[in-house]
Coordinates of C-alpha atoms in Angstrom, one line a residue:
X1 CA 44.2 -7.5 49.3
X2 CA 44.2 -3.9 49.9
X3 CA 40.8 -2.3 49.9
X4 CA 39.2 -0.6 47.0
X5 CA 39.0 3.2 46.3
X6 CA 35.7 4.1 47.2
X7 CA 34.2 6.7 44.8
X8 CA 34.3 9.9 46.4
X9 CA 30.4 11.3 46.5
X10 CA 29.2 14.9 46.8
X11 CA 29.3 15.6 50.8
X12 CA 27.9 19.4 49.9
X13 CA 26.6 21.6 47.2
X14 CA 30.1 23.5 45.6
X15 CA 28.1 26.6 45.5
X16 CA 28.5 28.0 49.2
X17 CA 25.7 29.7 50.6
X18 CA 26.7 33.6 52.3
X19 CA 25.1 34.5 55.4
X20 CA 22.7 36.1 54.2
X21 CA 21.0 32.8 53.0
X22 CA 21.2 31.1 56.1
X23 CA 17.8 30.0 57.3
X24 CA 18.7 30.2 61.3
X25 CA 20.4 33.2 62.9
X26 CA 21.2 34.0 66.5
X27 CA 23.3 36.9 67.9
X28 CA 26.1 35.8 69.1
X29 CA 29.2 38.3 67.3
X30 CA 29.5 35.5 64.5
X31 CA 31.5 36.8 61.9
X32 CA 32.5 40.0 63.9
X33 CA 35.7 38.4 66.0
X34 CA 38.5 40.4 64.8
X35 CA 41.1 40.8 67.5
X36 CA 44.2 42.7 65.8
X37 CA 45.2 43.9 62.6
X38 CA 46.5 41.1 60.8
X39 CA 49.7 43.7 59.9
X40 CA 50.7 43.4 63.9
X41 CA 51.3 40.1 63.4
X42 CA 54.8 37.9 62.9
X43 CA 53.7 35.2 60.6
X44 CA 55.8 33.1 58.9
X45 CA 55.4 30.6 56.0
X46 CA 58.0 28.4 54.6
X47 CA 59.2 30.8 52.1
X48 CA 58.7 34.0 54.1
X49 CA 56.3 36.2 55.6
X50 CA 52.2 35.8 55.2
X51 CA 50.9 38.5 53.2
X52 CA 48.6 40.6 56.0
X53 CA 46.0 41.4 53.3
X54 CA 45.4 37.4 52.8
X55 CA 44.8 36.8 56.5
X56 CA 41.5 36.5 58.2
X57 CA 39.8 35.5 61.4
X58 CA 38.6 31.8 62.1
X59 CA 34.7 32.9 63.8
X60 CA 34.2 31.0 67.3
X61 CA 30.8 29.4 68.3
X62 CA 29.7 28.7 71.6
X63 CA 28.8 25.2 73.1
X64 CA 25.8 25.8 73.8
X65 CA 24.9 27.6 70.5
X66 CA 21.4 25.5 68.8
X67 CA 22.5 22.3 66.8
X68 CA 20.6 24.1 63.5
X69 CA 22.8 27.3 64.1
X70 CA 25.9 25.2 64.2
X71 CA 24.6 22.5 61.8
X72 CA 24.5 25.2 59.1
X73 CA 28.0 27.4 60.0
X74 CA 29.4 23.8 59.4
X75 CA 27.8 23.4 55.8
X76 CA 28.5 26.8 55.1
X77 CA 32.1 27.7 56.2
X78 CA 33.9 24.2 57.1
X79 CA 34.5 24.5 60.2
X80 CA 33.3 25.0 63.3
X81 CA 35.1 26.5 66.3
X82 CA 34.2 25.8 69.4
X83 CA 34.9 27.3 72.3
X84 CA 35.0 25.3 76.2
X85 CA 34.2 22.0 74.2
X86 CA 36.5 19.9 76.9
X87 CA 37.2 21.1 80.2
X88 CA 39.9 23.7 80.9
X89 CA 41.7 21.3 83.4
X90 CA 41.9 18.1 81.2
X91 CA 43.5 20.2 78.4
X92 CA 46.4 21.4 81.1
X93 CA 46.7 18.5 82.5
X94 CA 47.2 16.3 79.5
X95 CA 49.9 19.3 78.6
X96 CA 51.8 18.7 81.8
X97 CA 52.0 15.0 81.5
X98 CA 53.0 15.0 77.4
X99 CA 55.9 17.5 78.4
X100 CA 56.8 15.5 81.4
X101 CA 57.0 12.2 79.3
X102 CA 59.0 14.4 77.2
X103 CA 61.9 15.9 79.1
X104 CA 65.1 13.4 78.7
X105 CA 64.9 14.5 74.8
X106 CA 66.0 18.1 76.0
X107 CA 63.1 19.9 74.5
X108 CA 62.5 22.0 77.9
X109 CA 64.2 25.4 79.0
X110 CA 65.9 24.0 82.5
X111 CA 64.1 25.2 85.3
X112 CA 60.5 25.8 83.5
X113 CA 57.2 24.2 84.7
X114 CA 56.4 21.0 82.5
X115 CA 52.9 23.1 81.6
X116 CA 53.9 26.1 80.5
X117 CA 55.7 23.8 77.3
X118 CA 59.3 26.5 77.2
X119 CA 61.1 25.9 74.6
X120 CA 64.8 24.7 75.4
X121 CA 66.4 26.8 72.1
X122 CA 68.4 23.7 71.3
X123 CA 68.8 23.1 67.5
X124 CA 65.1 22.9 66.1
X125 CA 65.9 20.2 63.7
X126 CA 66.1 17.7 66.7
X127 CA 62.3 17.9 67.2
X128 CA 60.7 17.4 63.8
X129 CA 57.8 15.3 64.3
X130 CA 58.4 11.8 62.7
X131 CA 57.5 10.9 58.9
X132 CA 58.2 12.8 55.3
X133 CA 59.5 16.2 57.0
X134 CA 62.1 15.0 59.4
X135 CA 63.5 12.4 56.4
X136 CA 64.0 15.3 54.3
X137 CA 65.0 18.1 56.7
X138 CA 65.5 16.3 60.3
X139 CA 68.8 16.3 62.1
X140 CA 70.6 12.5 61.6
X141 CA 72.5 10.7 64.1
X142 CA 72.0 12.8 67.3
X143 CA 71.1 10.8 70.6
X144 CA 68.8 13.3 71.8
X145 CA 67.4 13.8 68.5
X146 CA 66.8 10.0 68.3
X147 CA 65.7 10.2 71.9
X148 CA 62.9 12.3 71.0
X149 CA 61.3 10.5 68.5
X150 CA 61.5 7.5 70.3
X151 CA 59.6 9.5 73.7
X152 CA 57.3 11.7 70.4
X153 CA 56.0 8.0 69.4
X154 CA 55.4 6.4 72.5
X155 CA 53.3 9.4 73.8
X156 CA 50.6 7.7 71.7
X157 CA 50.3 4.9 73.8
X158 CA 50.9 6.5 77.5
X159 CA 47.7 6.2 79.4
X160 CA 48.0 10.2 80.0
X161 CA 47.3 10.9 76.3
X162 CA 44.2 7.5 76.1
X163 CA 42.9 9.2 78.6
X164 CA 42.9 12.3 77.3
X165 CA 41.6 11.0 73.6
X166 CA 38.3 9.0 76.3
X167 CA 37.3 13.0 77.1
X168 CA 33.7 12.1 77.1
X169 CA 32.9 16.1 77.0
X170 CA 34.0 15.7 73.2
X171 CA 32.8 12.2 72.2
X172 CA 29.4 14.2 73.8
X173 CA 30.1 16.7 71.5
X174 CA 30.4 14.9 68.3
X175 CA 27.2 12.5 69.1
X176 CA 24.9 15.2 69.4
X177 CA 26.6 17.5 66.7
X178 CA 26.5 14.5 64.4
X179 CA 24.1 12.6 65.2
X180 CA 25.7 9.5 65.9
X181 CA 24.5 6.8 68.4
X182 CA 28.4 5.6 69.1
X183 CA 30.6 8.0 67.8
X184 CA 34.0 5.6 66.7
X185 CA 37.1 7.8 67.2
X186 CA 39.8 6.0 64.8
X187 CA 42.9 4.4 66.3
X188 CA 45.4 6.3 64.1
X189 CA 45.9 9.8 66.1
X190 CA 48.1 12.7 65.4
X191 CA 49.7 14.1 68.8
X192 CA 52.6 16.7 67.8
X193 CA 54.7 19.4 69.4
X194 CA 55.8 22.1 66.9
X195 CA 58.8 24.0 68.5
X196 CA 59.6 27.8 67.6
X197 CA 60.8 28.5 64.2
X198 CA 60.9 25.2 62.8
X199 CA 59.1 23.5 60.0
X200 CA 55.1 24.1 60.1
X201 CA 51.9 22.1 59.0
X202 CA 51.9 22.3 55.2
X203 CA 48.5 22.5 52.5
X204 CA 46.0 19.7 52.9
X205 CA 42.8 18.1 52.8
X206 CA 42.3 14.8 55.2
X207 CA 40.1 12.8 52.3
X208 CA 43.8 12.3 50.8
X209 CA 45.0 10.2 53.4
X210 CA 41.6 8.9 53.8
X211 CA 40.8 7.4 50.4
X212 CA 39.5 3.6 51.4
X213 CA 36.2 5.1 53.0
X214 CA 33.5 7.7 52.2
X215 CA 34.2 11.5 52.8
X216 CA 32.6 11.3 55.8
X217 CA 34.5 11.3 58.7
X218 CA 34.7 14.5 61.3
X219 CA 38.3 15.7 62.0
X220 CA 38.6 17.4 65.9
X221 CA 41.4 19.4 65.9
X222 CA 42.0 20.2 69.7
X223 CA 45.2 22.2 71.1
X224 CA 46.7 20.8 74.2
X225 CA 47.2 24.0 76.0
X226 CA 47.0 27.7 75.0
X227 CA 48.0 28.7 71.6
X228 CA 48.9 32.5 70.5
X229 CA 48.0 33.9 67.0
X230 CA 51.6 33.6 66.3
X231 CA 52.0 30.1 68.4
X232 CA 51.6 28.0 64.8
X233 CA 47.9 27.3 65.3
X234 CA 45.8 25.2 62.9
X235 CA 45.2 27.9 60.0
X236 CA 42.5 27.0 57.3
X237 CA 41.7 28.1 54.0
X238 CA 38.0 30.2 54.1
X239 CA 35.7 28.5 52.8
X240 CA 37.7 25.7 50.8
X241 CA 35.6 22.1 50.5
X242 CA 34.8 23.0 47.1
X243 CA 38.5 23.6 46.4
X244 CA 39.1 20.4 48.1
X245 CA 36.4 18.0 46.8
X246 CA 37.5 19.6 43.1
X247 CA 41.4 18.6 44.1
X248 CA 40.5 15.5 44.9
X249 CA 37.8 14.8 41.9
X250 CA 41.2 15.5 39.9
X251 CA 43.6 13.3 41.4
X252 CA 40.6 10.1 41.2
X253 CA 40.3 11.1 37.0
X254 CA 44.3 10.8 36.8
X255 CA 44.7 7.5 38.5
X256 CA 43.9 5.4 35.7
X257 CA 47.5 4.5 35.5
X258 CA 47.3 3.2 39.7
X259 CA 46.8 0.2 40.7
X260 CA 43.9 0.2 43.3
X261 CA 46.6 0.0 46.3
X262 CA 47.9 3.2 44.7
X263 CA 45.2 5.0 44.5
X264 CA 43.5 5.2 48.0
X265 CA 47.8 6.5 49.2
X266 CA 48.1 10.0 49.6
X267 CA 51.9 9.4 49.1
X268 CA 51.6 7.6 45.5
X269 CA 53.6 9.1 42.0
X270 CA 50.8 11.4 41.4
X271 CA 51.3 13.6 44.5
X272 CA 53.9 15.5 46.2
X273 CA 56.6 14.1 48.0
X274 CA 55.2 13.9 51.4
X275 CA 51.6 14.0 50.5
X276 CA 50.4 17.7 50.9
X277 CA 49.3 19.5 48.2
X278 CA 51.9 22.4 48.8
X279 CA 54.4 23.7 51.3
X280 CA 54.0 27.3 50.1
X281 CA 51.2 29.0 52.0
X282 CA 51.2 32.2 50.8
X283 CA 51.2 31.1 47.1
X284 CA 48.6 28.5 47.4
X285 CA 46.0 30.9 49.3
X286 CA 46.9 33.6 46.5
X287 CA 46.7 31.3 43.7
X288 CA 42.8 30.1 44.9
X289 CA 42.5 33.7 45.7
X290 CA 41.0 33.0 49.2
X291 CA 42.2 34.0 53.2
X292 CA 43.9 32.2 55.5
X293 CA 42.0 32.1 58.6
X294 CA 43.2 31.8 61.9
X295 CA 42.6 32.0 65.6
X296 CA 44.3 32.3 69.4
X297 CA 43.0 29.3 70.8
X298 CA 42.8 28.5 74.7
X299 CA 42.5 25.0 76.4
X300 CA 39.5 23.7 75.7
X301 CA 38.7 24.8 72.9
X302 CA 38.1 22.5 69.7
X303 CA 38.0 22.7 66.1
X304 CA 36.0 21.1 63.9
X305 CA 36.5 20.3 60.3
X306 CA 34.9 19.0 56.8
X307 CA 37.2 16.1 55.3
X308 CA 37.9 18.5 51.7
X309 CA 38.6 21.7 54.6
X310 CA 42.2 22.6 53.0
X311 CA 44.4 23.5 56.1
X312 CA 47.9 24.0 57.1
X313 CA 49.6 26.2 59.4
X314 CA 52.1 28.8 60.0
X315 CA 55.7 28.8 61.8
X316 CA 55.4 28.6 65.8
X317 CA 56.7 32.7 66.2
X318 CA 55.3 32.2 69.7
X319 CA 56.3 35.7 71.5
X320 CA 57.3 33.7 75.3
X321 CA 58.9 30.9 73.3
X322 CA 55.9 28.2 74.3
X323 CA 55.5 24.9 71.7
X324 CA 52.3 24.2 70.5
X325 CA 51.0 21.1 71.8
X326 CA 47.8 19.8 69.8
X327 CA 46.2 16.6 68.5
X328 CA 43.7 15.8 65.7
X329 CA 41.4 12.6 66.1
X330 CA 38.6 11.5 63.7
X331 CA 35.4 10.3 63.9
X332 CA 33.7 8.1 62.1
X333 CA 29.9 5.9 62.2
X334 CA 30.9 2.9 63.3
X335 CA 27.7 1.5 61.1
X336 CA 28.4 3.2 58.2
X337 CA 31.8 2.7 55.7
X338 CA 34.9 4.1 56.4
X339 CA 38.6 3.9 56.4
X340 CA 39.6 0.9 58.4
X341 CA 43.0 1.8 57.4
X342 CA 43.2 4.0 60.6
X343 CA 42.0 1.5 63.4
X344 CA 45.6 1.2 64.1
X345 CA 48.3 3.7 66.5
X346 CA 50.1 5.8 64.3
X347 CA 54.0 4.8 63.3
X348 CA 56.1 6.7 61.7
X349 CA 56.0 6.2 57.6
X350 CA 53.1 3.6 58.0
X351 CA 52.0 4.5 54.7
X352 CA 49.4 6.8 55.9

């Protein structure tokens, strides 16, 4: 029997406070980072370039900034960005071993070191990741194509990238931050490699695909590796649970005519082909008349986000040519609700 849609409950108040209403404050440059003019920038959506005016700057917190301080950033914007979460080393080295694992599929420049993640400049199409993208734009019958996917999937199970998902400097992280005894990270992880100039990470929330539990889960973002402003980092939408809860609110009031199966998929008749709520950047963000923020991130670092956060990303216009590496993995309390869904590796078109 598949499991019930769980009502989706008010996680936060819509109304968002500003800064000014915060109750802690510490000086730290929040809300200050700003490292170029957005107009310097390549960035690329699906249907062109992002519109410079529409582009803003993800804020970065400190590891070591007080639980309160980051507590209330959190509620507030959505997010929270953390800089040196995991250590430096395990980021790299976990980048050396994915593109190792990955090297019969061609996706290295010849002569490169594994780390540094070069793209060969072969056909981009070859390296979709798996699922709902490569079906309807992916390359079809190539071996190394083929061979890719086959490595791309695996990766999820090589004791490199367990390893890596075990950091115990982020399941530190999240028990303190959350205030969880045993922090459970779910099975079902997302480990992908976004080449230059291919397809990018379109519009969405993670309650969608996480319908047969509570919106309460926390969703760590972490780049495998150093990624640019232009590399195709995670971008989000400023300040967008309300957008997201409301999004979601509206699917749960139209699914009278799912059955309960249907309604907790992210991929049933009432949404998108592919499940996102849009592959159009730029008109999405002008249409909720909110910024796109984004960041450089280095290894190490981790984001944190709010289930309703609406996110996406940009093409990989990386200037030296370098794929962005990066996983998300969720958290959940393992003594509380929540999607059991995901207590399973990931597959392509699993239904999640």
């Amino acid at each position: 029997m598949a499991p019930s849609r769980i009502d989706t409950p008010q996680t936060q108040s819509s109304v968002i406070p500003s800064s000014k209403d915060l109750k802690f404050t510490v000086d730290d440059g929040y809300d200050s980072y700003h490292p170029v003019d957005p107009h310097t920038l390549d960035l690329q959506s699906n249907f062109g370039p992002m519109d410079p005016g529409s582009v803003g700057y993800l804020q970065p917190t400190s590891v070591d900034t007080p639980l309160e301080i980051m507590h209330e950033r959190y509620e507030r914007d959505g997010y929270l960005f953390i800089k040196k979460c995991i250590p430096k080393e395990t980021s790299l080295a976990c980048r050396r071993a994915y593109f190792e694992h990955m090297a019969p599929s061609g996706l290295l420049k010849p002569g490169t070191d594994a780390v540094e993640g070069i793209f060969s400049g072969a056909d981009t199409r070859k390296y979709m990741p798996p699922g709902n993208l490569r079906r309807l734009f992916g390359l079809k019958d190539d071996p190394e194509s083929d061979k890719y996917v086959e490595l791309m999937v695996s990766a999820h199970e090589a004791p490199f990238y367990v390893d890596f998902c075990q950091c115990p400097e982020l399941r530190q992280f999240v028990s303190r931050f959350m205030g969880w005894k045993n922090p459970q990270m779910l099975q079902r992880t997302m480990l992908r490699a976004f080449v230059p100039n291919s397809e990018l990470t379109p519009v969405h929330f993670d309650q969608m695909y996480l319908r047969a539990g509570p919106p309460t889960s926390l969703t760590a973002w972490v780049p495998i590796g150093d990624v640019s402003l232009q590399g195709g980092g995670l971008m989000y939408l400023e300040r967008s649970t309300d957008i997201g809860m409301k999004t979601e609110q509206d699917f749960a009031d139209n699914a009278h005519n799912l059955t309960d199966e249907e309604r907790i998929s992210a991929f049933n008749k009432n949404m998108n082909d592919g499940g996102f709520l849009s592959r159009d950047t730029v008109a999405y963000g002008k249409e909720r008349k909110r910024k796109w923020l984004i960041a450089e991130y280095e290894a190490g670092d981790v984001i944190f986000h709010n289930p309703f956060m609406v996110h996406a990303s940009c093409k990989n216009k990386d200037p030296e040519n370098k794929i962005r590496l990066a996983t998300d993995v969720r958290f959940v309390d393992p003594e509380k609700p929540y999607d059991k869904r995901w207590m399973k590796v990931y597959r392509p078109l699993d239904g999640l």
